[in-house]
Each structure stands twice: as C-alpha cells, then as structure tokens.
Amino acid sequence: MPHVSPPPVTRRQDLGAAALAAALIVATLSLLTPPGQPAHDEVHYLNIAEKGLIGNDSLAAPFAYRCAAPLIVRVFYLLFGLSVDVGFRFLVIVSSMALLIFSYLLARTAGGNHATGLVVLLAVGFSFFHIKGSLAVPAMVDVEAFALTVAAVWALKRNRPGLCLTIACGGLLFKEFLLVPVALFLADQVRLYLRTRETAALRWLIAGTVLPTLILLLPRLLIPVSVAYGANLRWGFGAPDRMAYLENLPRFLSGELDLGRTTNAALALLSYWLPVLLVTTRQRIRALRSFPRGDGLYSIVTLGTVAVLALFGGTNIMVFAAYTAPAMIIVLTRLSGAGIPGWESLFMLFSTAVFNRIPFPLRGITGGIAEAGAFYGAWWSTIDSVTISRFLEIGGWMLLVMILRHFPMPGRLRTPIQAESAD
C-alpha cells in the first residue's frame, strides 16, 4: 500500500501513555460493570468452552463456527483450572486493552499526533458495545473480534499485507465480521495493481480470496451441528449434521428488512458515529476534500461490508454498527487535521460517555445481550420509547455543540488538537 510519506513515529513513551489510559478505562469499567446472567448467544459459546467441539452433540450454528474465543477459554480451564466464567471475563479484559491500544495506533498511522490518538482511544472506549457492553455479556466474543478488526486494518495501513491477512483470517474463527479487513485488503490490492500492474498484487489478491474462503468453509464442512439460527428463524436438525447448515444456507440468510430494522440500523450507526457528528462542521467537511484516496476507500468499503453483513445478521444491530470502528477512527483522525478546539474534543468525549451510559449502572441487567440491547436501543425490529428518546438525544447533543460554538472559550481550550499529515 503506497504512501507519499511514512506515518508519524509512535514513541515508546507515547505508547506507554496510551496503554496506561487503556488500562485505566478497562479497570474502571470492569469495576462498574458486573456480568449479567448468560442468555441467548452466550449459552452456545459457553457450551463450547465447557464441552469442546469433539463429541459435543449440542452444538449450534453459526456459533460453533466462531469457536476460537470459547476454545481459548477452554484451554484456560484445562491447563490452569480457571473457571469458564472467569476465563471469558479475563479474555474480555485483555481484548478490551488490545482494542484501545490498536485504536490509538491506527489513529497515529492515519496521521494523528499523540493527543489525537488519545482522544480517539477514549472515543472508542466510551462506545457502549466495545467495552462496557462486552463486560456485561462477557461470553459474546465481539470484543475479541473488534480488537482483531482494528489490528488488521492497522497492519494494512502500516503496509504489512501479510500480517493483515493473517490477523483477518484467524479472526474469521472469532466472528464473520473479520470480512471487513479482508474486504479492505482486497480493495487495497486491486488499487495497487491498477496503479503498478505488479504481479505481487495479483498474488496477494489470490491469497486474500482463497484463504478466507477456506477458513469460512472448513468449519462449516467439518463441525456437526444439531440446531442452526438464521436472521429470523431457528431450525433443529434432530441429530448432529455436518452439511445441514450449508445445504440450507439460503434459508438462514433470508432475513427480510422491515421498517423497524431499517430504523434501528440508522439509529445504531448514528449512535456509534456520534463522536464524528459532534466535531463535524462545514469548514472541516471542506477540509476532507484532501482526504487521501486510500482512507476514503477504506471508509466506504468498511461501511459497505458492515451493511451487507448486517442484512444477514440477527438482532444485535447496535453491535454490528460497532464493526465500522476502523472507518470511524480514520475519519475522526482526519477531521482533527482541520483543527478541533480543545473544548470541542472534551465536549465530544463527555457527550459520548453520557450518551453511552458509561458512568451509569446498567440497572440490574441479568438477561444477557437482549436486555443490554433494550437498555441501549437499536434492538432488532423493536421501535419503542427508547428508540425515540435516543434519536432525540443525538439531536440534542448536536444542537448543544452548535450553540456552544457561538460562545468564546478560554485560551487553552481554544487550542486545536490537530493531526499530522501522513499522506
């Protein structure tokens, strides 16, 4: 992936400060967020962690094909005697740390300075379904996939295609949304080939097509399941079967959009991209005309891939939106290149934290991801008072920041946090 100039160097002390910030966020949220009672998807992942894959007659698709995180927890249990519940909690904490650190690194690679990287790290940390939601439902395996997604895109931005493809392919055993960096990898190689006509890009294109396809297919060919879930249905096979899921794949991907899901998809995206919305102005949008073509391509491909995968997904629309993290990080970093006053950065972080209920208890959530979704909004096709209030809240925060821009701010708060040009 060619660059006009290399990205700014991240100093060890800067990375140490980012790691410390990540540790403080994760530790604080761990203390504030007890795990809820396992339910829904979590039950299937816990089943794999407790019983493994071999000889387990109660496996369910597609959860059995996302076996990496549960098997890691099973290794913790077999080797160290760590209980399955504690193992998942530990894995969530480690993955949350990794997610925040790679978010910082991606922001730096996209052109941000140290301050911008820390602002981006905090914005990602204050998104409900990255860390706080994962701590509430620790067996959901999404935070592990979030971390791998951002890490893979960071590797791609660092011009390390082999590392990117390795992380993305391994990540497909965590969640199918690792197709996001796979799609970015392929788009990047197509762009490189069109510019250079080098055969190396063609070889990477072949590898980036064949390897992810094999990793997606092999578990579905080798692991027998007794029940499968689709976008809008559950189907039991009676006895464990290796081919039943693939043979009936069109049925499981036949979910239909309705007004409720479409509305919630819009709400989920607006909610997740609130940090960007709050610092966007006409002047900064004009500044994005100098947006590097590679970053613009990354953002478009990320949003498109997530949208397609969400069409075939289940009820967790607000979780799906959080897989646009690489694009959100890059856009937020690039907006900072137009100069965001310190007070706006602080206001954006405060608003994001309050909107995502980061400082507040979950009011006794015990029913797993379904109740977390009901608490947060943008759940399946449900349209209720929470949905309306969340739309109004987004509008309220945006209106408030526009009003505040008309008032003078103290000297140091006027100082912009700008990105360094990396392209």
Tab-separated table of C-alpha atoms in Angstrom:
chain	number	residue	atom	x	y	z
A	1	MET	CA	0.000	0.000	0.000
A	2	PRO	CA	1.913	3.047	-1.177
A	3	HIS	CA	2.149	6.259	0.830
A	4	VAL	CA	3.552	9.591	-0.232
A	5	SER	CA	5.323	9.741	3.102
A	6	PRO	CA	5.514	7.359	6.074
A	7	PRO	CA	3.186	7.808	9.047
A	8	PRO	CA	4.469	9.591	12.133
A	9	VAL	CA	6.578	7.523	14.504
A	10	THR	CA	4.944	6.459	17.754
A	11	ARG	CA	7.419	6.912	20.582
A	12	ARG	CA	7.665	4.342	23.357
A	13	GLN	CA	6.602	6.842	25.990
A	14	ASP	CA	3.563	7.781	23.882
A	15	LEU	CA	2.577	4.135	23.545
A	16	GLY	CA	3.124	3.679	27.273
A	17	ALA	CA	0.767	6.572	28.000
A	18	ALA	CA	-1.828	5.073	25.650
A	19	ALA	CA	-1.505	1.680	27.339
A	20	LEU	CA	-1.938	3.324	30.740
A	21	ALA	CA	-5.057	5.163	29.551
A	22	ALA	CA	-6.442	1.917	28.153
A	23	ALA	CA	-5.749	0.100	31.424
A	24	LEU	CA	-7.476	2.814	33.467
A	25	ILE	CA	-10.584	2.754	31.245
A	26	VAL	CA	-10.865	-1.036	31.274
A	27	ALA	CA	-10.192	-1.310	35.013
A	28	THR	CA	-12.767	1.367	35.845
A	29	LEU	CA	-15.441	-0.147	33.610
A	30	SER	CA	-14.680	-3.615	34.996
A	31	LEU	CA	-15.443	-2.363	38.491
A	32	LEU	CA	-18.627	-0.607	37.342
A	33	THR	CA	-19.975	-3.414	35.129
A	34	PRO	CA	-20.744	-6.805	36.670
A	35	PRO	CA	-21.547	-9.622	34.209
A	36	GLY	CA	-25.192	-10.463	33.620
A	37	GLN	CA	-26.839	-13.854	33.562
A	38	PRO	CA	-25.773	-15.743	30.386
A	39	ALA	CA	-28.547	-15.997	27.798
A	40	HIS	CA	-29.152	-16.318	24.065
A	41	ASP	CA	-25.874	-16.420	22.061
A	42	GLU	CA	-23.740	-16.633	25.209
A	43	VAL	CA	-25.190	-20.031	26.096
A	44	HIS	CA	-23.822	-21.546	22.887
A	45	TYR	CA	-20.339	-20.107	23.364
A	46	LEU	CA	-20.301	-21.309	26.982
A	47	ASN	CA	-21.266	-24.764	25.744
A	48	ILE	CA	-18.171	-24.906	23.512
A	49	ALA	CA	-15.913	-23.662	26.322
A	50	GLU	CA	-17.278	-26.284	28.724
A	51	LYS	CA	-17.568	-29.310	26.400
A	52	GLY	CA	-15.362	-28.557	23.409
A	53	LEU	CA	-16.189	-29.446	19.814
A	54	ILE	CA	-15.394	-33.162	19.662
A	55	GLY	CA	-18.230	-35.392	20.794
A	56	ASN	CA	-20.444	-32.447	21.638
A	57	ASP	CA	-23.943	-33.228	20.344
A	58	SER	CA	-25.459	-29.871	21.303
A	59	LEU	CA	-23.530	-27.520	19.041
A	60	ALA	CA	-25.423	-24.728	17.288
A	61	ALA	CA	-24.646	-22.830	14.097
A	62	PRO	CA	-23.264	-20.319	13.416
A	63	PHE	CA	-21.842	-20.148	16.944
A	64	ALA	CA	-19.843	-23.384	16.597
A	65	TYR	CA	-18.026	-21.845	13.636
A	66	ARG	CA	-16.889	-18.958	15.846
A	67	CYS	CA	-15.036	-21.320	18.111
A	68	ALA	CA	-11.728	-19.517	18.687
A	69	ALA	CA	-12.621	-17.496	21.804
A	70	PRO	CA	-14.511	-20.349	23.552
A	71	LEU	CA	-11.632	-22.747	22.823
A	72	ILE	CA	-9.123	-20.287	24.273
A	73	VAL	CA	-11.243	-20.162	27.428
A	74	ARG	CA	-11.363	-23.976	27.409
A	75	VAL	CA	-7.548	-24.046	27.334
A	76	PHE	CA	-7.512	-21.709	30.352
A	77	TYR	CA	-9.794	-24.171	32.122
A	78	LEU	CA	-7.900	-27.347	31.203
A	79	LEU	CA	-4.388	-26.019	31.802
A	80	PHE	CA	-4.860	-23.565	34.655
A	81	GLY	CA	-8.140	-24.614	36.257
A	82	LEU	CA	-9.644	-21.193	35.503
A	83	SER	CA	-13.442	-21.403	35.503
A	84	VAL	CA	-15.200	-20.767	32.209
A	85	ASP	CA	-16.914	-17.619	33.544
A	86	VAL	CA	-13.637	-16.193	34.829
A	87	GLY	CA	-11.892	-17.208	31.603
A	88	PHE	CA	-14.317	-15.249	29.447
A	89	ARG	CA	-14.084	-12.236	31.754
A	90	PHE	CA	-10.282	-12.341	31.572
A	91	LEU	CA	-10.366	-12.624	27.779
A	92	VAL	CA	-12.712	-9.636	27.537
A	93	ILE	CA	-10.378	-7.513	29.671
A	94	VAL	CA	-7.299	-8.443	27.622
A	95	SER	CA	-9.160	-7.919	24.337
A	96	SER	CA	-10.522	-4.553	25.505
A	97	MET	CA	-6.989	-3.417	26.277
A	98	ALA	CA	-5.823	-4.584	22.856
A	99	LEU	CA	-8.735	-2.838	21.121
A	100	LEU	CA	-7.941	0.518	22.719
A	101	ILE	CA	-4.208	0.288	22.071
A	102	PHE	CA	-4.691	-0.653	18.413
A	103	SER	CA	-7.245	2.153	18.073
A	104	TYR	CA	-4.556	4.545	19.259
A	105	LEU	CA	-2.016	3.036	16.857
A	106	LEU	CA	-4.432	3.202	13.925
A	107	ALA	CA	-5.121	6.868	14.667
A	108	ARG	CA	-1.371	7.575	14.739
A	109	THR	CA	-0.854	5.666	11.490
A	110	ALA	CA	-3.726	7.609	9.904
A	111	GLY	CA	-1.861	10.840	10.663
A	112	GLY	CA	-2.840	11.727	14.207
A	113	ASN	CA	-0.427	13.045	16.805
A	114	HIS	CA	-0.270	11.745	20.375
A	115	ALA	CA	-3.131	13.926	21.622
A	116	THR	CA	-5.363	12.925	18.717
A	117	GLY	CA	-4.552	9.266	19.332
A	118	LEU	CA	-5.598	9.561	22.969
A	119	VAL	CA	-8.847	11.330	22.025
A	120	VAL	CA	-9.635	8.539	19.554
A	121	LEU	CA	-8.759	5.904	22.160
A	122	LEU	CA	-11.199	7.483	24.610
A	123	ALA	CA	-13.929	7.820	21.962
A	124	VAL	CA	-13.648	4.096	21.176
A	125	GLY	CA	-13.544	3.225	24.871
A	126	PHE	CA	-16.726	5.208	25.516
A	127	SER	CA	-18.730	3.327	22.888
A	128	PHE	CA	-21.128	1.114	24.835
A	129	PHE	CA	-20.761	-2.108	22.863
A	130	HIS	CA	-16.987	-2.077	22.643
A	131	ILE	CA	-16.109	-2.469	26.297
A	132	LYS	CA	-18.922	-1.791	28.755
A	133	GLY	CA	-21.389	-3.944	26.827
A	134	SER	CA	-18.795	-6.697	26.428
A	135	LEU	CA	-18.121	-6.706	30.162
A	136	ALA	CA	-21.874	-7.040	30.773
A	137	VAL	CA	-22.070	-10.052	28.417
A	138	PRO	CA	-18.511	-11.462	28.506
A	139	ALA	CA	-19.198	-14.643	26.511
A	140	MET	CA	-20.405	-12.789	23.400
A	141	VAL	CA	-16.929	-12.850	21.704
A	142	ASP	CA	-17.438	-9.497	19.938
A	143	VAL	CA	-14.760	-7.508	21.740
A	144	GLU	CA	-12.157	-10.055	20.639
A	145	ALA	CA	-13.326	-9.564	17.051
A	146	PHE	CA	-13.336	-5.765	17.452
A	147	ALA	CA	-9.700	-5.837	18.563
A	148	LEU	CA	-8.639	-8.097	15.681
A	149	THR	CA	-10.517	-5.947	13.146
A	150	VAL	CA	-8.748	-2.754	14.199
A	151	ALA	CA	-5.393	-4.578	14.474
A	152	ALA	CA	-5.725	-5.962	10.941
A	153	VAL	CA	-6.542	-2.535	9.481
A	154	TRP	CA	-3.623	-1.028	11.391
A	155	ALA	CA	-1.319	-3.657	9.839
A	156	LEU	CA	-2.694	-2.831	6.386
A	157	LYS	CA	-2.109	0.894	6.943
A	158	ARG	CA	1.445	0.059	8.008
A	159	ASN	CA	1.978	-1.626	4.625
A	160	ARG	CA	2.189	-5.119	6.146
A	161	PRO	CA	-0.256	-7.101	3.989
A	162	GLY	CA	0.918	-10.497	5.241
A	163	LEU	CA	0.255	-9.551	8.862
A	164	CYS	CA	-3.107	-8.012	7.927
A	165	LEU	CA	-4.234	-11.150	6.093
A	166	THR	CA	-3.014	-13.427	8.901
A	167	ILE	CA	-4.930	-11.474	11.560
A	168	ALA	CA	-8.056	-11.243	9.401
A	169	CYS	CA	-8.071	-14.960	8.525
A	170	GLY	CA	-7.535	-16.004	12.124
A	171	GLY	CA	-10.203	-13.544	13.176
A	172	LEU	CA	-12.795	-15.247	10.981
A	173	LEU	CA	-12.809	-18.023	13.606
A	174	PHE	CA	-13.932	-15.368	16.102
A	175	LYS	CA	-16.619	-13.588	14.028
A	176	GLU	CA	-17.580	-13.293	10.373
A	177	PHE	CA	-17.221	-9.511	10.624
A	178	LEU	CA	-13.469	-10.001	10.135
A	179	LEU	CA	-14.514	-9.934	6.490
A	180	VAL	CA	-14.215	-6.158	6.968
A	181	PRO	CA	-10.375	-6.157	6.912
A	182	VAL	CA	-10.462	-8.913	4.264
A	183	ALA	CA	-12.538	-6.626	2.027
A	184	LEU	CA	-10.177	-3.718	2.752
A	185	PHE	CA	-7.190	-5.929	1.936
A	186	LEU	CA	-8.691	-6.946	-1.410
A	187	ALA	CA	-9.687	-3.383	-2.291
A	188	ASP	CA	-6.194	-2.201	-1.432
A	189	GLN	CA	-4.547	-4.830	-3.627
A	190	VAL	CA	-6.875	-4.008	-6.533
A	191	ARG	CA	-5.955	-0.342	-6.197
A	192	LEU	CA	-2.260	-1.226	-6.037
A	193	TYR	CA	-2.458	-3.431	-9.110
A	194	LEU	CA	-4.265	-0.769	-11.130
A	195	ARG	CA	-1.539	1.706	-10.232
A	196	THR	CA	1.528	-0.504	-10.703
A	197	ARG	CA	0.446	-3.626	-12.672
A	198	GLU	CA	2.726	-5.616	-10.384
A	199	THR	CA	2.181	-9.383	-10.207
A	200	ALA	CA	2.764	-9.279	-6.431
A	201	ALA	CA	-0.583	-7.549	-6.034
A	202	LEU	CA	-2.247	-10.326	-8.050
A	203	ARG	CA	-0.679	-12.958	-5.801
A	204	TRP	CA	-1.988	-11.153	-2.739
A	205	LEU	CA	-5.415	-10.933	-4.376
A	206	ILE	CA	-5.476	-14.679	-4.896
A	207	ALA	CA	-4.301	-15.347	-1.341
A	208	GLY	CA	-6.800	-12.829	0.046
A	209	THR	CA	-9.621	-14.601	-1.765
A	210	VAL	CA	-8.693	-18.259	-1.293
A	211	LEU	CA	-7.548	-18.277	2.345
A	212	PRO	CA	-10.583	-16.510	3.876
A	213	THR	CA	-12.899	-18.674	1.754
A	214	LEU	CA	-11.252	-21.850	3.064
A	215	ILE	CA	-11.375	-20.643	6.662
A	216	LEU	CA	-15.068	-19.824	6.312
A	217	LEU	CA	-15.894	-23.138	4.617
A	218	LEU	CA	-13.849	-25.680	6.567
A	219	PRO	CA	-15.565	-25.271	9.973
A	220	ARG	CA	-18.942	-25.437	8.224
A	221	LEU	CA	-17.890	-28.672	6.495
A	222	LEU	CA	-16.222	-30.325	9.490
A	223	ILE	CA	-18.244	-29.356	12.579
A	224	PRO	CA	-21.605	-31.151	13.003
A	225	VAL	CA	-24.390	-29.037	14.491
A	226	SER	CA	-27.795	-30.047	15.794
A	227	VAL	CA	-29.525	-26.662	15.509
A	228	ALA	CA	-28.991	-23.515	13.475
A	229	TYR	CA	-30.098	-19.901	13.740
A	230	GLY	CA	-30.710	-17.503	10.888
A	231	ALA	CA	-31.702	-13.889	10.575
A	232	ASN	CA	-35.302	-14.640	11.539
A	233	LEU	CA	-35.527	-18.341	12.362
A	234	ARG	CA	-34.310	-21.304	14.395
A	235	TRP	CA	-34.190	-24.778	12.880
A	236	GLY	CA	-33.350	-28.019	14.662
A	237	PHE	CA	-31.854	-30.892	12.637
A	238	GLY	CA	-32.744	-33.694	15.063
A	239	ALA	CA	-29.212	-35.135	15.076
A	240	PRO	CA	-25.778	-33.541	14.605
A	241	ASP	CA	-25.180	-32.954	10.905
A	242	ARG	CA	-22.132	-31.552	9.067
A	243	MET	CA	-23.878	-30.457	5.898
A	244	ALA	CA	-27.297	-29.330	7.079
A	245	TYR	CA	-26.261	-25.709	7.653
A	246	LEU	CA	-24.577	-25.249	4.271
A	247	GLU	CA	-27.362	-27.095	2.458
A	248	ASN	CA	-29.910	-24.721	3.953
A	249	LEU	CA	-27.732	-21.598	3.928
A	250	PRO	CA	-30.085	-19.550	1.682
A	251	ARG	CA	-32.855	-20.169	4.222
A	252	PHE	CA	-30.703	-18.903	7.085
A	253	LEU	CA	-29.663	-15.814	5.131
A	254	SER	CA	-33.196	-14.987	4.055
A	255	GLY	CA	-33.930	-12.337	6.644
A	256	GLU	CA	-36.106	-9.532	5.358
A	257	LEU	CA	-35.668	-5.888	6.182
A	258	ASP	CA	-38.651	-4.140	7.707
A	259	LEU	CA	-39.225	-0.595	8.886
A	260	GLY	CA	-38.126	-1.468	12.416
A	261	ARG	CA	-34.780	-2.970	11.409
A	262	THR	CA	-34.084	-0.192	8.931
A	263	THR	CA	-34.831	2.432	11.576
A	264	ASN	CA	-32.663	0.680	14.127
A	265	ALA	CA	-29.817	0.325	11.639
A	266	ALA	CA	-29.890	4.106	11.153
A	267	LEU	CA	-30.045	4.639	14.916
A	268	ALA	CA	-27.156	2.245	15.543
A	269	LEU	CA	-24.906	3.973	13.004
A	270	LEU	CA	-25.783	7.469	14.227
A	271	SER	CA	-25.192	6.353	17.817
A	272	TYR	CA	-21.813	4.814	17.077
A	273	TRP	CA	-20.673	7.718	14.901
A	274	LEU	CA	-21.791	10.359	17.429
A	275	PRO	CA	-18.159	11.392	18.163
A	276	VAL	CA	-17.694	12.228	14.468
A	277	LEU	CA	-21.053	14.003	14.203
A	278	LEU	CA	-20.218	16.232	17.165
A	279	VAL	CA	-16.956	17.553	15.688
A	280	THR	CA	-18.160	17.877	12.086
A	281	THR	CA	-18.612	21.385	10.689
A	282	ARG	CA	-18.898	22.758	7.154
A	283	GLN	CA	-15.333	24.011	7.279
A	284	ARG	CA	-13.993	20.613	8.392
A	285	ILE	CA	-16.050	18.800	5.765
A	286	ARG	CA	-14.441	21.036	3.132
A	287	ALA	CA	-11.067	20.117	4.601
A	288	LEU	CA	-11.864	16.465	3.950
A	289	ARG	CA	-11.585	17.168	0.228
A	290	SER	CA	-7.905	16.475	0.786
A	291	PHE	CA	-8.887	13.125	2.316
A	292	PRO	CA	-6.331	10.608	0.971
A	293	ARG	CA	-7.915	8.307	-1.571
A	294	GLY	CA	-6.804	5.236	0.371
A	295	ASP	CA	-8.527	6.366	3.560
A	296	GLY	CA	-11.662	7.314	1.667
A	297	LEU	CA	-11.700	3.861	0.086
A	298	TYR	CA	-11.231	2.238	3.499
A	299	SER	CA	-14.197	4.120	4.923
A	300	ILE	CA	-16.526	3.313	2.019
A	301	VAL	CA	-15.557	-0.379	1.920
A	302	THR	CA	-15.877	-0.710	5.713
A	303	LEU	CA	-19.354	0.807	5.808
A	304	GLY	CA	-20.475	-1.213	2.790
A	305	THR	CA	-19.173	-4.523	4.136
A	306	VAL	CA	-20.765	-3.979	7.546
A	307	ALA	CA	-24.076	-3.022	5.907
A	308	VAL	CA	-24.117	-6.220	3.810
A	309	LEU	CA	-23.200	-8.446	6.751
A	310	ALA	CA	-25.791	-6.748	8.961
A	311	LEU	CA	-28.509	-7.561	6.414
A	312	PHE	CA	-27.909	-11.249	7.094
A	313	GLY	CA	-27.308	-10.827	10.801
A	314	GLY	CA	-29.580	-11.306	13.742
A	315	THR	CA	-30.920	-8.965	16.358
A	316	ASN	CA	-27.755	-7.242	17.593
A	317	ILE	CA	-27.819	-4.328	15.150
A	318	MET	CA	-26.082	-1.950	17.551
A	319	VAL	CA	-23.182	-4.429	17.875
A	320	PHE	CA	-22.897	-4.713	14.103
A	321	ALA	CA	-22.533	-0.929	13.796
A	322	ALA	CA	-19.502	-1.020	16.099
A	323	TYR	CA	-17.606	-3.026	13.465
A	324	THR	CA	-17.278	0.226	11.498
A	325	ALA	CA	-14.634	1.165	14.086
A	326	PRO	CA	-11.712	1.389	11.601
A	327	ALA	CA	-13.593	3.872	9.420
A	328	MET	CA	-14.757	5.899	12.429
A	329	ILE	CA	-11.195	6.080	13.763
A	330	ILE	CA	-9.755	7.205	10.423
A	331	VAL	CA	-12.469	9.818	9.783
A	332	LEU	CA	-12.227	11.213	13.329
A	333	THR	CA	-8.454	11.442	12.959
A	334	ARG	CA	-8.700	13.178	9.590
A	335	LEU	CA	-11.272	15.654	10.911
A	336	SER	CA	-8.795	16.574	13.619
A	337	GLY	CA	-6.424	17.605	10.852
A	338	ALA	CA	-8.728	20.555	10.219
A	339	GLY	CA	-8.203	21.663	13.817
A	340	ILE	CA	-10.615	20.729	16.613
A	341	PRO	CA	-10.501	23.138	19.583
A	342	GLY	CA	-9.715	21.509	22.910
A	343	TRP	CA	-13.137	22.330	24.341
A	344	GLU	CA	-14.840	20.540	21.442
A	345	SER	CA	-12.759	17.423	21.996
A	346	LEU	CA	-13.648	17.475	25.689
A	347	PHE	CA	-17.317	18.089	24.925
A	348	MET	CA	-17.329	15.268	22.372
A	349	LEU	CA	-15.845	12.808	24.879
A	350	PHE	CA	-18.218	13.915	27.640
A	351	SER	CA	-21.244	13.639	25.369
A	352	THR	CA	-20.164	10.228	24.062
A	353	ALA	CA	-19.680	8.910	27.590
A	354	VAL	CA	-23.072	10.167	28.776
A	355	PHE	CA	-24.907	9.036	25.638
A	356	ASN	CA	-23.421	5.555	26.009
A	357	ARG	CA	-24.267	5.464	29.725
A	358	ILE	CA	-20.638	4.826	30.602
A	359	PRO	CA	-20.757	6.397	34.108
A	360	PHE	CA	-24.125	4.844	34.986
A	361	PRO	CA	-25.098	1.375	36.227
A	362	LEU	CA	-26.953	-0.977	33.881
A	363	ARG	CA	-29.972	-1.052	36.203
A	364	GLY	CA	-29.700	-4.726	37.010
A	365	ILE	CA	-29.341	-6.247	33.537
A	366	THR	CA	-29.489	-10.022	34.017
A	367	GLY	CA	-30.878	-11.242	30.699
A	368	GLY	CA	-27.748	-11.022	28.579
A	369	ILE	CA	-27.444	-9.216	25.285
A	370	ALA	CA	-31.205	-8.839	24.751
A	371	GLU	CA	-31.647	-6.728	27.865
A	372	ALA	CA	-28.452	-4.818	27.103
A	373	GLY	CA	-29.949	-4.006	23.720
A	374	ALA	CA	-33.244	-2.945	25.232
A	375	PHE	CA	-31.327	-0.731	27.652
A	376	TYR	CA	-29.344	0.879	24.832
A	377	GLY	CA	-31.813	0.838	21.935
A	378	ALA	CA	-31.491	-0.201	18.250
A	379	TRP	CA	-32.515	-3.762	19.089
A	380	TRP	CA	-33.811	-5.955	16.227
A	381	SER	CA	-37.143	-4.559	14.886
A	382	THR	CA	-38.190	-3.037	18.204
A	383	ILE	CA	-39.455	0.543	17.977
A	384	ASP	CA	-40.437	1.986	21.336
A	385	SER	CA	-39.928	4.975	23.607
A	386	VAL	CA	-36.217	4.135	23.938
A	387	THR	CA	-35.822	4.384	20.161
A	388	ILE	CA	-37.453	7.799	20.023
A	389	SER	CA	-35.554	9.111	23.038
A	390	ARG	CA	-32.220	8.014	21.584
A	391	PHE	CA	-32.848	9.829	18.299
A	392	LEU	CA	-33.842	12.935	20.256
A	393	GLU	CA	-30.775	12.648	22.455
A	394	ILE	CA	-28.450	12.524	19.431
A	395	GLY	CA	-30.152	15.616	18.031
A	396	GLY	CA	-29.918	17.345	21.399
A	397	TRP	CA	-26.163	16.835	21.754
A	398	MET	CA	-25.588	18.055	18.189
A	399	LEU	CA	-27.741	21.136	18.762
A	400	LEU	CA	-25.938	21.910	22.023
A	401	VAL	CA	-22.466	21.792	20.462
A	402	MET	CA	-23.622	24.085	17.639
A	403	ILE	CA	-24.898	26.600	20.214
A	404	LEU	CA	-21.669	26.410	22.224
A	405	ARG	CA	-19.589	27.210	19.133
A	406	HIS	CA	-21.061	30.724	19.207
A	407	PHE	CA	-19.599	31.440	22.674
A	408	PRO	CA	-15.954	32.397	23.310
A	409	MET	CA	-13.852	29.807	25.141
A	410	PRO	CA	-10.846	30.320	27.480
A	411	GLY	CA	-7.430	30.471	25.839
A	412	ARG	CA	-6.131	26.929	26.345
A	413	LEU	CA	-9.477	25.397	25.425
A	414	ARG	CA	-9.317	27.189	22.083
A	415	THR	CA	-6.069	25.431	21.155
A	416	PRO	CA	-6.819	22.904	18.412
A	417	ILE	CA	-5.834	19.265	18.623
A	418	GLN	CA	-4.614	18.677	15.094
A	419	ALA	CA	-3.468	15.636	13.198
A	420	GLU	CA	-0.126	15.415	11.474
A	421	SER	CA	-0.254	14.906	7.734
A	422	ALA	CA	0.794	11.326	6.958
A	423	ASP	CA	-0.050	11.175	3.264
